[in-house]
Each structure stands twice: as C-alpha cells, then as structure tokens.
XYZ file of C-alpha atoms in Angstrom:
598
model
C 0.023 0.036 -0.026
C 2.717 2.370 0.937
C 4.529 1.434 -2.323
C 1.415 2.267 -4.362
C 1.068 5.617 -2.495
C 4.798 6.348 -3.361
C 4.259 5.496 -6.933
C 1.120 7.615 -7.052
C 2.934 10.585 -5.446
C 5.795 10.228 -8.004
C 3.392 10.022 -10.908
C 1.606 13.146 -9.631
C 4.915 15.028 -9.376
C 5.894 13.886 -12.833
C 2.566 14.999 -14.243
C 2.901 18.505 -12.415
C 6.423 18.704 -13.871
C 5.081 18.050 -17.310
C 2.217 20.584 -17.045
C 4.882 23.169 -15.872
C 7.123 22.408 -18.787
C 4.192 22.985 -21.202
C 3.521 26.301 -19.646
C 7.080 27.384 -20.099
C 8.869 28.495 -23.329
C 7.219 28.827 -26.629
C 6.880 31.931 -28.755
C 5.365 34.110 -25.998
C 8.762 34.398 -24.385
C 10.224 36.062 -27.499
C 9.149 39.688 -26.653
C 11.076 39.527 -23.488
C 14.179 38.014 -25.038
C 14.223 39.926 -28.305
C 13.385 43.287 -26.574
C 16.594 42.910 -24.433
C 18.655 42.133 -27.399
C 16.896 44.891 -29.378
C 17.953 47.517 -26.907
C 21.384 45.959 -26.512
C 22.007 46.520 -30.305
C 20.194 49.915 -30.257
C 22.766 51.163 -27.720
C 25.839 49.423 -29.222
C 25.149 50.184 -32.901
C 24.022 53.689 -32.092
C 27.386 54.359 -30.630
C 29.755 52.079 -32.740
C 28.295 53.123 -36.173
C 29.093 56.818 -35.307
C 32.211 56.209 -33.208
C 34.576 57.364 -35.778
C 32.808 60.742 -35.791
C 32.945 60.946 -31.964
C 36.690 60.055 -31.990
C 37.712 62.426 -34.733
C 35.476 65.377 -34.262
C 34.812 65.223 -30.428
C 38.042 63.880 -29.129
C 40.110 65.168 -32.085
C 42.030 62.056 -32.765
C 43.852 61.216 -36.126
C 41.981 58.970 -38.560
C 44.202 55.861 -38.421
C 44.364 56.079 -34.619
C 40.637 56.391 -34.331
C 40.101 53.451 -36.858
C 42.286 51.214 -34.780
C 40.442 52.119 -31.486
C 37.232 51.023 -33.292
C 38.627 47.742 -34.490
C 40.366 47.008 -31.149
C 37.035 47.730 -29.285
C 35.183 45.477 -31.609
C 37.823 42.800 -31.114
C 37.578 42.935 -27.420
C 33.756 43.114 -27.391
C 33.713 40.004 -29.538
C 36.277 38.151 -27.516
C 34.616 38.261 -24.200
C 31.597 36.102 -25.452
C 33.988 33.160 -25.436
C 34.383 33.576 -21.695
C 30.633 34.274 -21.249
C 29.688 31.194 -23.256
C 32.017 29.045 -21.065
C 30.496 30.435 -17.886
C 26.943 29.801 -19.035
C 27.697 26.325 -20.187
C 29.697 25.468 -17.055
C 27.731 26.667 -14.059
C 25.640 29.819 -14.413
C 23.261 28.821 -17.252
C 22.217 31.092 -20.051
C 19.535 33.077 -18.181
C 21.784 34.354 -15.372
C 24.608 34.957 -17.724
C 22.401 37.252 -19.865
C 21.048 38.937 -16.720
C 24.443 39.745 -15.214
C 25.947 40.597 -18.562
C 23.167 43.029 -19.278
C 23.690 44.708 -15.878
C 27.592 45.183 -16.466
C 26.776 46.461 -19.984
C 24.375 49.061 -18.496
C 27.098 50.281 -16.281
C 29.424 50.858 -19.301
C 26.685 52.679 -21.240
C 26.060 55.000 -18.243
C 29.784 55.846 -17.995
C 29.933 56.471 -21.804
C 26.932 58.900 -21.442
C 28.594 60.724 -18.655
C 31.868 60.982 -20.593
C 29.923 62.671 -23.469
C 27.792 64.850 -21.239
C 30.277 66.217 -18.755
C 32.601 68.941 -20.136
C 35.608 67.780 -18.029
C 35.478 64.281 -19.711
C 36.008 65.478 -23.306
C 38.143 68.271 -24.801
C 36.608 71.617 -25.713
C 35.240 72.173 -29.289
C 37.719 73.457 -31.931
C 37.661 77.206 -32.668
C 36.250 78.003 -36.199
C 39.448 79.162 -37.575
C 41.907 77.284 -35.365
C 44.712 75.451 -37.151
C 44.869 72.793 -34.527
C 42.339 71.232 -32.176
C 43.211 70.166 -28.622
C 43.241 66.355 -28.558
C 41.683 64.435 -25.624
C 43.935 64.136 -22.632
C 45.259 60.793 -21.349
C 42.707 60.923 -18.413
C 39.766 61.510 -20.878
C 41.008 58.652 -23.135
C 41.294 56.493 -19.999
C 37.633 57.185 -19.099
C 36.575 56.306 -22.533
C 38.642 53.033 -22.385
C 37.086 52.114 -19.127
C 33.529 52.645 -20.430
C 34.303 50.563 -23.565
C 35.805 47.812 -21.355
C 32.627 47.612 -19.256
C 30.407 47.323 -22.302
C 32.769 44.729 -23.731
C 32.520 42.576 -20.585
C 28.628 43.006 -20.559
C 28.544 41.914 -24.138
C 30.425 38.827 -23.219
C 27.308 37.687 -21.172
C 24.595 38.654 -23.705
C 25.919 37.792 -27.103
C 26.760 34.137 -26.730
C 23.633 33.307 -24.861
C 20.633 35.292 -26.236
C 20.306 33.482 -29.493
C 20.777 30.030 -27.960
C 18.433 30.924 -25.018
C 15.633 32.017 -27.566
C 16.127 28.856 -29.619
C 15.819 26.730 -26.505
C 12.433 28.166 -25.922
C 11.155 26.905 -29.138
C 13.131 23.635 -29.468
C 12.354 22.449 -26.002
C 8.613 23.605 -26.014
C 8.313 21.559 -29.070
C 9.857 18.635 -27.496
C 7.316 18.885 -24.699
C 4.483 18.716 -27.355
C 3.580 22.362 -27.558
C 1.346 22.958 -30.588
C 2.309 25.610 -33.100
C 5.894 25.574 -32.192
C 8.148 27.149 -34.840
C 11.215 25.593 -36.400
C 14.589 26.783 -35.185
C 15.592 28.067 -38.614
C 12.568 30.401 -38.607
C 13.665 31.656 -35.187
C 17.095 32.581 -36.397
C 15.550 34.576 -39.229
C 13.353 36.412 -36.771
C 16.224 36.957 -34.437
C 18.414 38.563 -37.056
C 15.399 40.455 -38.390
C 14.914 42.061 -34.825
C 18.643 42.834 -34.677
C 18.576 44.583 -38.060
C 15.487 46.495 -36.947
C 17.447 47.665 -33.913
C 20.376 48.712 -36.084
C 18.043 50.635 -38.476
C 16.546 52.503 -35.545
C 20.100 53.284 -34.259
C 21.476 54.608 -37.524
C 18.496 56.834 -38.051
C 17.015 58.161 -34.797
C 20.062 57.663 -32.465
C 22.602 58.954 -34.970
C 20.375 61.969 -35.754
C 20.146 62.957 -32.061
C 23.996 62.642 -31.781
C 24.605 64.831 -34.855
C 21.940 67.427 -34.222
C 21.025 67.393 -30.521
C 24.214 66.407 -28.759
C 26.258 63.250 -27.803
C 24.846 63.314 -24.164
C 21.265 62.818 -25.430
C 22.577 60.575 -28.214
C 23.961 58.064 -25.821
C 21.454 58.677 -22.979
C 18.335 57.609 -24.904
C 19.514 54.214 -25.726
C 20.999 53.788 -22.172
C 17.643 54.385 -20.725
C 15.916 51.989 -23.256
C 18.443 49.371 -22.327
C 17.563 49.780 -18.560
C 13.902 49.176 -19.431
C 14.720 46.058 -21.485
C 16.851 44.518 -18.766
C 14.024 44.895 -16.259
C 11.447 43.487 -18.858
C 13.804 40.373 -19.533
C 14.224 39.592 -15.736
C 10.481 39.893 -15.282
C 9.823 37.000 -17.661
C 11.781 34.637 -15.386
C 8.916 32.302 -14.707
C 8.042 31.806 -18.469
C 11.473 30.642 -19.573
C 12.741 27.172 -20.154
C 15.979 27.190 -18.371
C 18.365 24.350 -19.328
C 20.651 23.392 -16.396
C 24.253 23.831 -17.259
C 26.006 20.573 -18.007
C 29.256 21.240 -16.223
C 32.431 22.853 -17.725
C 32.604 21.795 -21.395
C 36.218 22.639 -21.597
C 36.914 20.135 -18.783
C 35.088 17.370 -20.627
C 37.060 18.175 -23.778
C 40.355 18.204 -21.885
C 39.480 14.835 -20.275
C 38.869 13.128 -23.648
C 42.098 14.609 -24.984
C 44.148 13.495 -21.938
C 42.478 9.993 -21.932
C 43.347 9.667 -25.614
C 46.918 10.676 -25.147
C 47.399 8.199 -22.249
C 46.280 5.394 -24.492
C 48.054 6.727 -27.655
C 49.871 3.423 -28.201
C 46.559 1.487 -27.861
C 44.971 -0.020 -31.069
C 41.532 1.248 -31.771
C 39.016 -1.684 -31.748
C 35.706 -2.042 -33.553
C 33.577 0.915 -32.752
C 30.961 -1.340 -31.151
C 33.441 -2.106 -28.426
C 34.055 1.433 -27.308
C 32.677 2.624 -24.052
C 29.169 3.788 -23.880
C 27.031 4.798 -20.830
C 23.539 6.391 -21.506
C 23.133 7.264 -17.900
C 26.316 9.212 -17.691
C 25.592 11.130 -20.881
C 21.956 11.947 -19.875
C 22.935 14.900 -17.977
C 24.512 16.668 -20.967
C 22.278 15.487 -23.779
C 18.448 15.658 -23.829
C 17.999 15.505 -27.576
C 20.022 12.296 -28.101
C 23.519 10.952 -27.911
C 26.257 11.548 -30.603
C 27.061 8.506 -32.446
C 30.531 7.312 -33.482
C 32.187 8.816 -36.638
C 35.235 7.602 -38.525
C 36.991 10.978 -38.413
C 39.776 11.973 -35.992
C 40.136 8.355 -34.862
C 42.931 9.257 -32.437
C 40.394 10.558 -29.972
C 38.534 7.169 -30.099
C 41.279 5.853 -27.888
C 39.781 7.792 -24.982
C 36.795 5.364 -25.184
C 38.876 2.171 -25.029
C 38.321 0.304 -21.672
C 41.651 -0.777 -20.138
C 42.524 -2.025 -16.618
C 42.091 0.622 -13.995
C 39.729 2.844 -16.002
C 36.572 1.923 -13.991
C 36.210 2.480 -10.249
C 34.866 -0.303 -7.951
C 31.516 1.665 -7.963
C 31.288 1.094 -11.701
C 31.921 4.706 -12.514
C 34.675 5.514 -15.048
C 37.708 7.569 -14.137
C 36.977 10.619 -16.161
C 40.621 11.456 -17.009
C 41.155 7.900 -18.095
C 37.937 6.917 -19.812
C 35.288 8.774 -21.783
C 32.062 7.717 -23.504
C 31.718 7.778 -27.263
C 29.235 10.744 -26.790
C 31.930 12.817 -25.126
C 34.554 11.810 -27.641
C 32.160 12.995 -30.366
C 31.712 16.288 -28.552
C 35.399 17.131 -29.005
C 35.276 15.787 -32.615
C 32.336 18.048 -33.392
C 34.025 21.174 -31.987
C 37.281 20.388 -33.959
C 35.302 19.928 -37.112
C 33.516 23.176 -36.576
C 36.666 25.330 -36.102
C 37.848 25.397 -39.837
C 34.481 26.539 -40.973
C 34.351 29.255 -38.296
C 37.794 30.410 -39.484
C 36.410 31.437 -42.783
C 34.446 34.210 -41.061
C 37.646 35.921 -39.826
C 38.759 37.371 -43.127
C 34.977 38.348 -43.747
C 35.032 40.416 -40.629
C 38.441 41.882 -41.620
C 37.133 42.865 -45.012
C 34.108 44.679 -43.602
C 35.799 46.403 -40.623
C 36.419 49.621 -42.755
C 32.668 50.165 -43.017
C 32.704 51.809 -39.564
C 35.634 54.088 -40.416
C 36.809 54.774 -43.841
C 33.330 54.511 -45.521
C 31.865 56.911 -42.897
C 34.736 59.396 -43.696
C 34.034 59.128 -47.314
C 30.383 59.950 -46.763
C 31.526 63.047 -44.755
C 33.291 64.506 -47.798
C 30.349 64.005 -50.198
C 27.149 65.882 -50.776
C 24.624 64.763 -48.085
C 21.932 67.258 -48.626
C 18.391 65.749 -49.011
C 16.588 69.103 -48.557
C 18.024 72.626 -48.226
C 17.775 72.140 -44.428
C 18.536 68.564 -43.943
C 21.769 66.453 -44.510
C 21.890 62.778 -43.917
C 24.436 62.031 -41.155
C 27.348 59.967 -42.496
C 26.779 57.179 -40.139
C 23.158 56.945 -41.299
C 24.366 55.378 -44.479
C 24.085 52.127 -42.648
C 20.358 52.502 -43.140
C 20.823 50.934 -46.580
C 22.753 48.039 -45.171
C 19.936 47.303 -42.568
C 17.080 47.806 -45.033
C 18.750 45.467 -47.554
C 19.206 42.899 -44.894
C 15.608 43.279 -43.502
C 14.155 42.927 -46.984
C 16.410 39.961 -47.786
C 15.575 38.186 -44.616
C 11.809 38.735 -45.207
C 12.018 37.532 -48.895
C 14.140 34.618 -47.917
C 11.782 33.407 -45.108
C 8.649 34.051 -47.004
C 9.454 33.406 -50.521
C 12.887 31.902 -51.363
C 12.671 29.135 -48.829
C 9.261 27.996 -50.217
C 10.699 28.024 -53.742
C 13.997 26.204 -52.833
C 12.093 23.620 -50.835
C 10.459 22.401 -53.917
C 13.878 21.558 -55.509
C 15.803 20.434 -52.435
C 13.111 18.843 -50.259
C 14.699 20.552 -47.153
C 12.492 22.539 -44.716
C 15.051 25.352 -44.712
C 15.470 25.445 -48.542
C 19.242 25.110 -48.681
C 21.846 24.008 -46.142
C 23.511 26.322 -43.609
C 26.798 25.994 -45.528
C 25.265 26.751 -48.849
C 23.674 29.882 -47.329
C 27.027 31.058 -45.880
C 28.836 30.427 -49.220
C 26.362 32.616 -51.108
C 26.899 35.371 -48.528
C 30.693 35.150 -48.868
C 30.464 35.639 -52.649
C 28.178 38.584 -52.420
C 30.353 40.182 -49.867
C 33.188 40.269 -52.508
C 31.048 42.319 -54.760
C 30.333 44.857 -52.132
C 34.025 45.689 -51.758
C 34.583 45.656 -55.531
C 31.895 48.216 -55.931
C 33.408 50.198 -53.007
C 36.700 50.331 -54.835
C 35.147 51.537 -58.083
C 33.046 54.290 -56.265
C 36.113 55.524 -54.361
C 38.074 55.993 -57.478
C 35.220 58.018 -58.895
C 35.026 60.073 -55.682
C 38.718 60.920 -55.732
C 38.679 61.916 -59.443
C 35.782 64.328 -58.627
C 37.846 65.797 -55.863
C 40.700 66.398 -58.323
C 38.394 67.853 -60.979
C 36.923 70.189 -58.399
C 40.150 71.409 -57.042
C 39.465 69.971 -53.652
C 42.235 67.498 -53.172
C 43.646 69.619 -50.233
C 40.267 70.484 -48.702
C 39.379 67.414 -46.648
C 36.474 69.197 -44.905
C 35.121 70.507 -48.170
C 32.021 68.985 -49.724
C 32.455 67.341 -53.144
C 29.994 67.870 -55.939
C 29.158 64.216 -55.740
C 25.997 62.706 -54.069
C 26.496 60.513 -50.943
C 24.019 58.137 -52.541
C 26.850 56.842 -54.787
C 27.784 54.812 -51.557
C 24.302 53.130 -51.419
C 25.274 50.105 -53.553
C 28.250 48.973 -51.507
C 26.183 49.387 -48.148
C 23.131 47.614 -49.601
C 25.048 44.760 -51.143
C 26.808 44.215 -47.859
C 23.396 44.018 -46.219
C 22.222 41.299 -48.643
C 25.493 39.476 -47.981
C 24.921 39.584 -44.213
C 21.444 38.103 -44.554
C 22.810 35.068 -46.080
C 26.060 34.794 -44.184
C 25.383 35.798 -40.649
C 22.269 33.766 -40.414
C 23.805 30.798 -42.143
C 26.879 30.790 -39.827
C 24.771 31.048 -36.560
C 22.358 28.271 -37.711
C 25.284 26.028 -38.495
C 26.957 26.471 -35.183
C 23.776 25.935 -33.209
C 22.841 22.908 -35.198
C 26.400 21.256 -35.234
C 27.686 22.208 -31.740
C 27.090 19.527 -29.025
C 23.813 20.282 -27.183
C 25.624 21.268 -23.889
C 28.084 23.491 -25.641
C 25.862 25.791 -27.583
C 26.687 28.925 -25.746
C 30.276 28.192 -26.386
C 29.626 27.561 -30.034
C 27.728 30.912 -30.347
C 30.843 32.449 -28.688
C 32.834 30.996 -31.576
C 30.792 33.069 -33.939
C 31.665 36.166 -31.986
C 35.259 35.046 -31.709
C 35.529 35.232 -35.467
C 34.434 38.979 -35.249
C 37.063 39.544 -32.486
C 39.965 37.981 -34.364
C 38.831 39.694 -37.637
C 38.632 43.024 -35.942
C 42.153 42.710 -34.498
C 43.276 41.490 -37.991
C 41.718 44.627 -39.403
C 43.708 46.712 -37.033
C 46.876 44.833 -38.148
C 46.018 45.187 -41.888
C 45.294 48.952 -41.551
C 48.609 49.486 -39.580
C 50.645 47.437 -41.997
C 49.172 49.228 -45.062
C 49.646 52.727 -43.503
C 53.232 51.862 -42.582
C 54.246 50.283 -45.870
C 52.666 53.004 -48.188
C 54.077 56.083 -46.432
C 56.961 56.504 -48.802
C 55.230 55.452 -52.050
C 52.123 57.607 -51.420
C 49.906 56.912 -48.469
C 46.770 54.780 -49.182
C 45.129 55.818 -45.794
C 46.047 59.383 -44.883
C 43.812 61.719 -42.779
C 42.923 63.430 -45.989
C 41.257 60.752 -48.085
C 41.203 62.953 -51.056
C 44.975 62.527 -51.322
C 44.910 58.812 -50.436
C 44.448 55.631 -52.362
C 41.582 53.964 -50.460
C 40.535 52.131 -53.606
C 43.766 50.137 -53.564
C 42.974 49.108 -50.035
C 39.494 47.954 -51.159
C 41.013 45.902 -53.939
C 43.417 44.268 -51.462
C 40.423 43.287 -49.363
C 38.768 41.787 -52.396
C 41.828 39.663 -53.109
C 41.814 38.328 -49.584
C 38.087 37.432 -49.885
C 38.708 35.419 -53.054
C 41.431 33.362 -51.216
C 38.968 33.017 -48.288
C 36.136 31.810 -50.424
C 38.354 29.135 -52.035
C 39.338 28.081 -48.521
C 35.641 27.853 -47.431
C 34.757 25.671 -50.361
C 37.568 23.272 -49.442
C 36.374 23.161 -45.868
C 32.868 22.404 -46.937
C 33.885 19.712 -49.248
C 35.470 17.694 -46.372
C 33.016 18.406 -43.685
C 30.659 15.914 -42.377
C 27.724 16.777 -40.081
C 27.399 15.178 -36.678
C 25.488 11.949 -36.364
C 22.757 12.155 -33.664
C 20.874 9.225 -32.092
C 17.242 9.981 -31.251
C 14.835 7.614 -29.503
C 11.485 6.990 -31.316
C 10.706 3.273 -31.574
C 14.027 2.436 -33.283
C 17.289 4.105 -33.349
C 17.477 6.879 -35.801
C 20.659 8.636 -36.993
C 20.840 12.073 -38.776
C 23.909 12.628 -40.996
C 24.278 15.391 -43.382
C 27.199 15.876 -45.611
C 28.684 19.236 -46.311
C 27.916 19.039 -50.005
C 24.206 19.216 -49.158
C 23.250 15.677 -50.213
C 21.691 13.142 -47.986
C 23.125 9.732 -47.396
C 20.869 6.771 -46.678
C 22.150 3.594 -44.960
C 21.282 1.232 -42.123
C 23.417 0.969 -39.025
C 22.833 -0.715 -35.691
C 19.097 -0.946 -36.216
C 18.912 2.737 -37.119
C 18.701 4.700 -40.371
C 20.945 7.430 -41.878
C 18.746 10.009 -43.495
C-alpha cells in the first residue's frame, strides 16, 4: 500500500512537472528575449556606427588612430563572449549569464553617457578658424577605455547566450508537445530581423540625435531604453525554459584529450566495443546522444576500456575513460573550427565600413533638402534595409521556392547559405573600390584635393550600392553561420559555439587593425593609401586588396565544406535513428545498428 502511495506521488509529481514544462517556453517568451537584445543593439550600434565621428570630431584623434580604436574595441567586445559562453555552459546557465551581462553592460553605457555629457571628460570644441584642435587628454581617453571595457565585458554575457536561449524556448517547448511551435531556422531569421530593426533605428534616430542634438542625449536615450529592457527580461523569469548547465565543457574536452593521449599506443578496436553509458551522458544530452564517426580516430582511444579505467563503484575515471558521446563532442568542436575560421577574413574585410566608409560619406554631398543633411553614419540605413528585406523575402518566398527543389524545410543547407553570402560580400568591396576611385577623381576635378573638410559635388548616394550589397550578403552569411553553429555544436556547448561566432568577429577586428597598420606603414613612402585626407589617399587600392583576400577566403571555405561531415545524432523513437548530413548538401541513406541514416 505504501509502495502504491509512493508511486502515486511520483506520478503526480511527474505530471505536475510536465504541465509546468508545457506552460514554459514557446513563442510568448520572444518579446522579453528579443526586446533585451533589441535595446542592446540599439545602444551598441547607435554608438559604434558613429564612433569614428565621436573620436575624430569630439576627441580630435587622427583617422588611423581612431580607426584602430574602433577595431580594437570590436575585437575585445567579440572576444569576451567566449568567456561568457564558457560560464553559461559550465555553471551559471544562459538566463543568469544574460542578466548579469546586461547589468554590467548598462554600467558601461552610463559611463559612456557621462563622458559625453560632462565637459571635464572630453576636450573643448575646436575654434572655427583654429589650425589645430586640442586632443583628448590621457585621463579623458582612460575614461573612454574604461567605459568601452565595461560594455565589452557585458557583451560577453549577452551575445553568446541570447540566440541560444531563444532557440531553447522553441526547441524544448516543441519537445514537450507544444502545438504551433516554430522551427529553429525560422527563429534565427526572426532573431536577425529584430537585430537589423534595432540597427536601423540606431543609424537613423540615435545617430540623428547625436549629430543634431548632442552626444549626451544621443547616448542617454538608448541607455535608458536598455535599462527598461533589462527589467523586462528579468520579469519574464517564470516563463522561460532554463536548461541546467552541463558542467564545464572545456573540462570534458580536456578529459577526452588527456585520456586519448594516455592510450596513444593502444589499437582502436571495432567501434561497437568502445565505451558507452547512457546514464552518464543523460545529464549533458536531452535530444539524443552523438554517435561514432570515423573521423579523428585518435580521440577514439579515450573510449577504449583498459585495466584501472573503472572504479569499484562502476563509474569511469573521467581522466582515463570517456564515453563515445563525449569523444564525439570534441570531434564536433574540432570539425567546426575550420568553418568558423572562414568568417575571420570576412570580418576583416568589412571592418572599414565603420571608419573609412563613414569618412568618405562626410566628404560628399549629403543634402536631402536645403535644411537637412543625412548624417554620414546613417548610410548604414541601406545595409539594414537591404538585410531586412532579404531576410523577409528569404523566409517567406525563397525558402518555399527552394524547398520544392531540395526537399529541405530550410530550402538550402547552412553552409550553402553561408557560401552565397561570402560571394556577395566580395561584390560589395569591388563596388566600393570603383566608387572611391570616382570620388577621388571628382575631388581632383573640383580642385578639392587639399580640402578634406570641403563638400564634393558628388552625391553621397553613390555609396548606397556598397552598403546595400553588404546587407544582402549579411542576410545569407550571418544567419547561415549562426544556424550552422547552433545545429552542429554539441547540445551542452551551444553557448560556447555561439561564442565561436563572436570570436571570429574578434579575431577579424584585430586582424583589421593589423592590416590597416601594415598598409599605413608600408605606403608612407610610395604615397599613402590611408592618410587623414582621403582625397590625397588611395583607399580604392585598399578595397582591392580586401577583395583579393576574400577570393582566397572563399576558395578556403569551399575546401572546408567539401570535407566537412555533419554530426550524427541518435534519437529515440521506436527504433534508433541517426541524422547525418554531408557538407555538399546531399543526404546519405544507410542502415546502422538498427537505425537509419537519413
């Protein structure tokens, strides 16, 4: 009787837990999650898109110095997500990592607002006819760096977790049987649509306030919006599906590597003899275990059972023996890295959009009406509009058309989508080189080569194609890369995988600093490509150099895709099913261990 009562209580508790799971997650959590990220991007893009103006016209720094500050800041802001992703996956979980990161980010934005609003924290304006302007002091630069550091640390908590946290709400609510759940690929399109909408608002309303009202208000308005978004995000706590952290993924990866090294002289047996333990893997995988692959066979040695590998209790010694699932986690991360690396040159090639392209726009005719001039940083409107329109057309039209030919719910594979974006990005920089050559010839014909602050008789809308093409490229490239990382990363390492996405931005930004520094140093004697006065420079040569790097990068990407194999995943549904997609976009069908490759 007591046993029956115990079973009844357990069944009641399980039913209550199931009902709670069905009440959590789903599409109703999106306003809280996306609003937080929307205001994050509104604040960051509203500042970084016009940061070159703030550094050169408010702090009076030289162009190359200001450009390097921007790329270094972007590098740091995109490096911290790697740490944030590790913290989220190891012990904090995605929700608390986002919450704490947002709070630290808010502190940085408040400091930035104060540095722009308080006269003591920035140099006085230049006199109208002064030959030289007073540059920002070391103290004022230090305050700027401290503010940028806080925003970078805060970004480390939000960027690697927001997209994964949002996808969890839809994926896990669908797993619990919620009707009307949307597919993950649709969420990624929605996520990037919201991001681009925030960027569009930033480069219009926020930049206009900065240029025409003042930097104090221009930074203060998005800072206030960010505070409201943080409060809204935390208020949705009870609605969220919160996956528990699976322990430090780096420790697990290290355990596999160490165990394989210790058994480096052992012969790898038949895969069916390698160590498996469903109970041990259950805590780090809810969607299904990873199955054995024939790549990177050296690490299979970590799953060979030898004397002394298992404790008397039956538990394996983690630094001597790993399950096949954990071995495949390491293999998955290693296979992802070469594909990720293709994004580095891409970021390097687009880093000039926040510096040189804005300075180009400042020299051109920006008048729309006799009383209104479009702010230089607002040229990003065309990047954001192009990306928004492309995302909408892709999600509502192109996917449906492609689905008829490929049979895939998402139309094309993640890697195919990324490759299309890489090819389109090259066109953007080629167009930029042609337009810059035209702009410089107009400066020469107008006698304005030595008048860097003069306005050329050439409309700023000549720059629209390069900005718009870049937006189309991002719609394919950024979404494709993020989908690929989320899909191919081990389930317990998705925050870290998202951090890899931002890590490419970090390395690419630092590489952009290095590229600009080298070009500036090597061209000083033969005619500077990147002087403060762009009318006397050869910026078009720099753009062609970037195009050449992108061609090499595209070839590298195609090679990586050719040899890439997607992870095999075991799911339980009557019989064992295995998903295995090859990088060339074709499906393979076979039978293995009672399951099917499909």
